[in-house]
CSV table of C-alpha atoms in Angstrom, one decimal:
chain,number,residue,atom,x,y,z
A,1,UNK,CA,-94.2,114.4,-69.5
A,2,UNK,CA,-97.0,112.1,-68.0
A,3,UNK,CA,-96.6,110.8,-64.9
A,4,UNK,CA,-97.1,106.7,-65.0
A,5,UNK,CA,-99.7,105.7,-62.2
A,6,UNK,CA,-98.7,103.9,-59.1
A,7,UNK,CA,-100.2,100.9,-60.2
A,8,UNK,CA,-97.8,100.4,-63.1
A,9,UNK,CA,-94.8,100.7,-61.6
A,10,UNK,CA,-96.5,98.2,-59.2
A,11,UNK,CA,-96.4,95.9,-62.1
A,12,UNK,CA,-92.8,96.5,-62.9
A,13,UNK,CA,-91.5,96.2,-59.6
A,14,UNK,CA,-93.8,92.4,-59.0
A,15,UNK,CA,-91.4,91.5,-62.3
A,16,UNK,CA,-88.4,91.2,-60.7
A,17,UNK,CA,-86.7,88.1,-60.4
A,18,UNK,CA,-86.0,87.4,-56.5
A,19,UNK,CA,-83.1,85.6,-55.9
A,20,UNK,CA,-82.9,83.4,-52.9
A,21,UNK,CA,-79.6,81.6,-53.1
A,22,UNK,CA,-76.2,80.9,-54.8
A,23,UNK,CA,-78.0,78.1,-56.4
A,24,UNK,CA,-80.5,80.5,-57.7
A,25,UNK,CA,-77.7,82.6,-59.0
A,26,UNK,CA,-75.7,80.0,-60.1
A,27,UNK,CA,-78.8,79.0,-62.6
A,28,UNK,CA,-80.0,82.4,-63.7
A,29,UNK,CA,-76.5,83.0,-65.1
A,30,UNK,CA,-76.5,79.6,-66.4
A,31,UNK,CA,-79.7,80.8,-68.5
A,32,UNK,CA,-78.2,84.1,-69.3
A,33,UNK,CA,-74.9,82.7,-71.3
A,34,UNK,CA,-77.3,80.9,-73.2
A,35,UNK,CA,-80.2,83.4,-74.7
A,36,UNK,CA,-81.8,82.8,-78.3
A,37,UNK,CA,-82.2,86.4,-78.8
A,38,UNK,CA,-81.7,90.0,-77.7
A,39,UNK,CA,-81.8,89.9,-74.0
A,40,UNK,CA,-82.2,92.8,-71.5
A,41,UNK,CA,-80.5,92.4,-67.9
A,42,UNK,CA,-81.6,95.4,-65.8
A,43,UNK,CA,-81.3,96.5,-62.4
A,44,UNK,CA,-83.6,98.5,-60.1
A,45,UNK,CA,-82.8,100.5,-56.9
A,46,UNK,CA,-84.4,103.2,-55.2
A,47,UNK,CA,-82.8,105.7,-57.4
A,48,UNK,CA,-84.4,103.5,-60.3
A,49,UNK,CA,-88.0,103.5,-58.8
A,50,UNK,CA,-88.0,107.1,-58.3
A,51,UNK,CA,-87.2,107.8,-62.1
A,52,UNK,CA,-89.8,105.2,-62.8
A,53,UNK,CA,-92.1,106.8,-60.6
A,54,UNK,CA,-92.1,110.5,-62.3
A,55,UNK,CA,-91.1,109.1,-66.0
A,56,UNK,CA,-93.4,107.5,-68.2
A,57,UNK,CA,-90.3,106.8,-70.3
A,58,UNK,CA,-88.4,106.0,-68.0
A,59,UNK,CA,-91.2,103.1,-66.9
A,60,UNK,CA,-91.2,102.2,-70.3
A,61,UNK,CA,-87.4,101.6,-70.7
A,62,UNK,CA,-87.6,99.5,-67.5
A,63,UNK,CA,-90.7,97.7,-68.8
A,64,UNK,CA,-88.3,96.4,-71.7
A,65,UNK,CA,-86.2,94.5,-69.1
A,66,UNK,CA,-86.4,90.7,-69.8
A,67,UNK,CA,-84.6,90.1,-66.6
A,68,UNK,CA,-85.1,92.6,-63.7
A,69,UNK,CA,-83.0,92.1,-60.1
A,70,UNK,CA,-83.2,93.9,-56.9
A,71,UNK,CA,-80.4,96.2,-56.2
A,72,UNK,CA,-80.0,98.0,-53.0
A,73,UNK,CA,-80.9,98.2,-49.2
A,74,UNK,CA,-84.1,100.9,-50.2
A,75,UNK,CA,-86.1,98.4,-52.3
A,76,UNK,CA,-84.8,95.4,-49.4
A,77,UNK,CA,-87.0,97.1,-47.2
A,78,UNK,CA,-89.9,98.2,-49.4
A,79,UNK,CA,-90.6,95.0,-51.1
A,80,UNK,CA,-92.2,93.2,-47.6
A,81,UNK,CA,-94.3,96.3,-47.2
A,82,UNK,CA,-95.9,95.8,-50.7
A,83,UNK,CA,-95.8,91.9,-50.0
A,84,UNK,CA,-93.4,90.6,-51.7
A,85,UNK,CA,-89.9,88.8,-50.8
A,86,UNK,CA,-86.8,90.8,-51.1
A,87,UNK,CA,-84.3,87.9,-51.5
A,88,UNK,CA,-80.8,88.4,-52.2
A,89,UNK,CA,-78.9,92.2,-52.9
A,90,UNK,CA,-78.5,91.3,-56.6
A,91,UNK,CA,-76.4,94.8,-57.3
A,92,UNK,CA,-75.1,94.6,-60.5
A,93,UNK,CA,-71.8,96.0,-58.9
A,94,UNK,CA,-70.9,92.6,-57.5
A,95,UNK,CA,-72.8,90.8,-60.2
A,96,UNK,CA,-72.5,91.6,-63.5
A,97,UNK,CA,-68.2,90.8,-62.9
A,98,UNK,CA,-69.4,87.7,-61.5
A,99,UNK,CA,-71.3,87.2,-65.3
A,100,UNK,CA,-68.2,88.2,-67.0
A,101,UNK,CA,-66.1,85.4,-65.1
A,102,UNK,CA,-68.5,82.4,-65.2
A,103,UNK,CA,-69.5,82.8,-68.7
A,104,UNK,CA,-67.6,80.7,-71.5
A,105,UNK,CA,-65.2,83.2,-73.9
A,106,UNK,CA,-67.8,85.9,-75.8
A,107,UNK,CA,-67.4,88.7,-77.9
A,108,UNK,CA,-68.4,92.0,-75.3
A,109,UNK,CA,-69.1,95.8,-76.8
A,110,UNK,CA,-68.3,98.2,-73.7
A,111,UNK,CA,-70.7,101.2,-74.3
A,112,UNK,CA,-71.0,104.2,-71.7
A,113,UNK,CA,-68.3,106.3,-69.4
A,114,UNK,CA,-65.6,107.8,-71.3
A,115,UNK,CA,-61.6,107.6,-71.7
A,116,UNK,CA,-59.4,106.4,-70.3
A,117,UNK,CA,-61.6,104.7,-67.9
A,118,UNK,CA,-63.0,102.5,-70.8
A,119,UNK,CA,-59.5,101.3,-71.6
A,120,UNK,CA,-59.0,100.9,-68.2
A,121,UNK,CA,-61.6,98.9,-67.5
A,122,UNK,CA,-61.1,96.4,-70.3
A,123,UNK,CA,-57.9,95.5,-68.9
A,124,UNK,CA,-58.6,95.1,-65.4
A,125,UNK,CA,-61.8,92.0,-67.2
A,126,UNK,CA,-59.5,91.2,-69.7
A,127,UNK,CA,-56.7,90.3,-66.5
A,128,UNK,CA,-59.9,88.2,-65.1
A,129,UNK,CA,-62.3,87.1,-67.8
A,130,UNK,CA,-62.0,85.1,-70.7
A,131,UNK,CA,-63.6,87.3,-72.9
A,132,UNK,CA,-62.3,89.6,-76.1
A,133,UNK,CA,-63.6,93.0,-75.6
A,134,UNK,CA,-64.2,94.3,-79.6
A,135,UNK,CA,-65.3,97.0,-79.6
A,136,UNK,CA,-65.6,99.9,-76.6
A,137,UNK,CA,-67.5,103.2,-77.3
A,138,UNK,CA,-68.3,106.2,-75.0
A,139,UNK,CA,-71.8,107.2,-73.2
A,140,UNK,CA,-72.3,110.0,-75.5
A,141,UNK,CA,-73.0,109.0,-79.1
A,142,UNK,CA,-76.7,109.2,-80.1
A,143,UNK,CA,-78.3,105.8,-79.8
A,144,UNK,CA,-77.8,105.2,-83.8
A,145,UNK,CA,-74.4,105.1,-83.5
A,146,UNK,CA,-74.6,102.0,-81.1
A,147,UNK,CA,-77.4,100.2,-83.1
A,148,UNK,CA,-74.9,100.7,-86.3
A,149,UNK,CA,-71.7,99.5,-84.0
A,150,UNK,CA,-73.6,96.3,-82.6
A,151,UNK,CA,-74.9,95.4,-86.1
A,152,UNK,CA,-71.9,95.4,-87.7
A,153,UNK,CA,-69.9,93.8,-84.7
A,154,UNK,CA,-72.4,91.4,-83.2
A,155,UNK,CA,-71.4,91.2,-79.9
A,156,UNK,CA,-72.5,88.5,-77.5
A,157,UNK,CA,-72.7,90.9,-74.7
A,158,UNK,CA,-73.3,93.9,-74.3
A,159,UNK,CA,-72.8,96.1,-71.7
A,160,UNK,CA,-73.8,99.7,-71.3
A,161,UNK,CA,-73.0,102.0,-68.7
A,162,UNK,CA,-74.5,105.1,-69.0
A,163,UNK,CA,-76.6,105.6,-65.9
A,164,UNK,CA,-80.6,105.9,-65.1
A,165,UNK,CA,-82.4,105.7,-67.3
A,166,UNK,CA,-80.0,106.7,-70.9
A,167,UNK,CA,-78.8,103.3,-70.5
A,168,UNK,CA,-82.6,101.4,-70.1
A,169,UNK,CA,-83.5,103.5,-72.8
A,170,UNK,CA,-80.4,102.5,-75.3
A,171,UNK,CA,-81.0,98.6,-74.3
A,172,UNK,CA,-85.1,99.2,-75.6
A,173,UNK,CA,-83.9,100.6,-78.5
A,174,UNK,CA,-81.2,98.1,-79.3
A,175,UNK,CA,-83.2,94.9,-78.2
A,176,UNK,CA,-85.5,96.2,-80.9
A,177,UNK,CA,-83.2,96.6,-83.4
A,178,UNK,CA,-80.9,93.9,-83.2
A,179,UNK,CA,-81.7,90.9,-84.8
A,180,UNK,CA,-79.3,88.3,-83.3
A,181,UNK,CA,-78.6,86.6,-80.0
A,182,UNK,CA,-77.2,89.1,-77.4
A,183,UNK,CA,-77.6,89.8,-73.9
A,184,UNK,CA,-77.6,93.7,-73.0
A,185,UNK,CA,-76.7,94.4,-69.4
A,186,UNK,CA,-77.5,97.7,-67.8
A,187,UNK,CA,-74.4,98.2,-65.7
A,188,UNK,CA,-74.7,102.0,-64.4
A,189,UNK,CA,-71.3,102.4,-62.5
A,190,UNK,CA,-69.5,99.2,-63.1
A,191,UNK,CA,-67.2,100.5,-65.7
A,192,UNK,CA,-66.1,103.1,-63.4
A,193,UNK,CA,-65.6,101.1,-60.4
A,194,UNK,CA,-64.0,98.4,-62.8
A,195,UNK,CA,-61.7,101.3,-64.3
A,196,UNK,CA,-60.7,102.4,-60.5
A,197,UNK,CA,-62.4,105.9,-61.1
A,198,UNK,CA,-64.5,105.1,-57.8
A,199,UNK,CA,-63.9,102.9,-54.9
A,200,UNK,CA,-65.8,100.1,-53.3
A,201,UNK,CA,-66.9,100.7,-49.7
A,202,UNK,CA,-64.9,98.5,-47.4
A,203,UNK,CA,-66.8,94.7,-47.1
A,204,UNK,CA,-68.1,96.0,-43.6
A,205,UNK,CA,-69.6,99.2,-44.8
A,206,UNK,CA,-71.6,97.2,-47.7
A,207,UNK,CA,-72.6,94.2,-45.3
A,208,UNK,CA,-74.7,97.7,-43.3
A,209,UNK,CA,-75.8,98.9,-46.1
A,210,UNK,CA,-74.2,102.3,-45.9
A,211,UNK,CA,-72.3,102.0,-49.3
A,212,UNK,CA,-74.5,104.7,-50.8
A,213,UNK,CA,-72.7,107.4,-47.8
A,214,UNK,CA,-69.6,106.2,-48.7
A,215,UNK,CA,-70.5,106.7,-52.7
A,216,UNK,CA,-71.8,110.6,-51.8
A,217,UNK,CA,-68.7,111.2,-50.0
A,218,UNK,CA,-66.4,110.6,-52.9
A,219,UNK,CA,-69.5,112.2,-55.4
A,220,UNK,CA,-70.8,114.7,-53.3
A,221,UNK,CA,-72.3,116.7,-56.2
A,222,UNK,CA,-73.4,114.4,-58.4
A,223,UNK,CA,-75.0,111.9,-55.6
A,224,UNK,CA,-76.3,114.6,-53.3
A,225,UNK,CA,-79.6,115.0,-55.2
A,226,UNK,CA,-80.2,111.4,-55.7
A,227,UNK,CA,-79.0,109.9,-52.0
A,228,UNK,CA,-80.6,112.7,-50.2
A,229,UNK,CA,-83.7,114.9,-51.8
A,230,UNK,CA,-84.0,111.5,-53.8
A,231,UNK,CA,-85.0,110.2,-49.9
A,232,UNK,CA,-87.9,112.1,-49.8
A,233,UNK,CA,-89.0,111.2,-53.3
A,234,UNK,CA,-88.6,107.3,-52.8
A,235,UNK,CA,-90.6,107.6,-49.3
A,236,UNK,CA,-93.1,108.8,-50.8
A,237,UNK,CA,-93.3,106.3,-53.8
A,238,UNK,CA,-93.5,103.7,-50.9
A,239,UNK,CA,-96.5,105.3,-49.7
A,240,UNK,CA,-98.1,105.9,-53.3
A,241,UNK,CA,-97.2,102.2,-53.9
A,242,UNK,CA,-98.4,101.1,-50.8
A,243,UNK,CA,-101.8,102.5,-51.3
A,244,UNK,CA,-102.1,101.0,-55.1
A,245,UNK,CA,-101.4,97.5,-53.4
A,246,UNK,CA,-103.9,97.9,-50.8
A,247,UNK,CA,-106.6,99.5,-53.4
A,248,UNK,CA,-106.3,96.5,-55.8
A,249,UNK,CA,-106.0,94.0,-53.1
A,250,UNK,CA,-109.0,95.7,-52.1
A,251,UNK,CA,-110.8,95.9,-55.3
A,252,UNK,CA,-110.5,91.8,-55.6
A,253,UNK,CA,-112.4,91.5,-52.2
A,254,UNK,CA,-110.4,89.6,-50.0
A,255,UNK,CA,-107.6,90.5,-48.0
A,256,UNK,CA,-104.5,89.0,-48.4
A,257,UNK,CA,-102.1,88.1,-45.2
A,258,UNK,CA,-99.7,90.5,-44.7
A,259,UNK,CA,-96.8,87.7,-44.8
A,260,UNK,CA,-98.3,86.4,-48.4
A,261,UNK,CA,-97.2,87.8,-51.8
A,262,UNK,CA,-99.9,89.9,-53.6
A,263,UNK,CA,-100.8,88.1,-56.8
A,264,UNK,CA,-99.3,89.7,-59.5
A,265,UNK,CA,-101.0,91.6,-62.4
A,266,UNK,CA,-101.6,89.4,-65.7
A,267,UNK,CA,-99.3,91.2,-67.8
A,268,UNK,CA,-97.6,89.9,-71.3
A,269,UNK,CA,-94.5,88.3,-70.8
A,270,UNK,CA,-91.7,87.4,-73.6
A,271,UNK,CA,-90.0,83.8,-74.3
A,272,UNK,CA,-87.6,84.2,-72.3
A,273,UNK,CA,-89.3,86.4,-69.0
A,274,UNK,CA,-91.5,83.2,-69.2
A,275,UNK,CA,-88.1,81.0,-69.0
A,276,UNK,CA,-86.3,83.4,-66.8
């Protein structure tokens, strides 16, 4: 497995779309109920980076984002390091059901997690959305199966919820093989936490940032590697990344402000990055 240099997650992470206000919001999901084609809404956190950082195709999953948001309190306090804002917490936790309620009535595939918490979840949206739910398959099927499902359905939305970085990888493949308008949203968790399976920390506990300790102590298993060695591994992404910024800020002879944004890459955008 290569290991993707610094530099291009660098690139990646100077994508994301930094959300300053509820006006911002407000607009982007404006723009996302109305995409032309396939459309990928993805999420990164410090979990995220890490994969990125020791996954070429992982990186590569990621890189097929059309829309990329800041989720999370690590990359809150990494982004002003490397120079860039860190805007609002865009977690997909709070915002993708915030999607689901504001958009006008769609057809939305449910692919990831497993029974009964599928069914589970599409009542709960179906109690609070305006949405029909068609078609609803489990995280486990080879990506194939949900190229052949989505082709034969044609959802408007669709949302996958496999976790890092199956689920980036099954929106690549499916933004490539679709061929009408749909907007793919990476959603991790949300089905579970939708379904009830897992509890939101209390409002006070999120506002701290702490929700990750609350999520290890109801996933103590599963999380422990990612909350706690994964510490260690995303400090020292922070340092690798660090060092990339300052070489190529370096490399164009003048030193940018430490309060300025370092100019991003050139790097090839799509229709709707360039809209978005």
């Amino acid at each position: 497995m290569r290991m993707p240099n610094p530099r291009d997650v660098l690139e990646l992470i100077e994508r994301m779309r930094c959300i300053s206000n509820d006006g911002e919001r407000r607009a982007l999901i404006e723009r996302l109920g109305a995409v032309d084609r396939p459309t990928v809404l993805s999420f990164l956190n410090a979990h995220g980076l890490n994969v990125c950082m020791s996954s070429d195709a992982a990186l590569t999953a990621f890189g097929a984002s059309d829309v990329l948001l800041r989720d999370g309190i690590g990359l809150q306090v990494v982004l002003p390091v490397l120079g860039m804002p860190a805007g609002l917490n865009m977690n997909g936790t709070d915002f993708i059901p915030l999607l689901l309620k504001t958009l006008s009535a769609r057809k939305v595939a449910i692919y990831g997690t497993a029974t009964p918490w599928l069914d589970r979840a599409r009542a709960t949206l179906e109690a609070v959305t305006p949405h029909r739910y068609a078609d609803l398959q489990h995280g486990f099927h080879p990506v194939e199966h949900y190229i052949a499902q989505a082709r034969t359905n044609r959802p408007d939305v669709i949302l996958l919820a496999m976790g890092m970085p199956k689920q980036e990888q099954v929106a690549a493949e499916l933004k490539r093989a679709l061929d009408h308008p749909v907007l793919i949203v990476n959603g991790g968790a949300i089905v579970d936490f939708l379904a009830g399976r897992f509890k939101r920390a209390p409002e006070a506990v999120q506002r701290s940032g702490l929700e990750w300790a609350f999520r290890l102590a109801q996933e103590p298993r599963r999380l422990f590697r990612r909350y706690c060695i994964g510490a260690f591994g995303f400090a020292w992404s922070t340092l690798r990344l660090r060092r990339a910024a300052s070489l190529r800020t370096r490399g164009t002879g003048a030193a940018a402000p430490a309060s300025t944004r370092i100019p991003p890459s050139p790097i090839r955008r799509s229709p709707i990055q360039k809209e978005l």
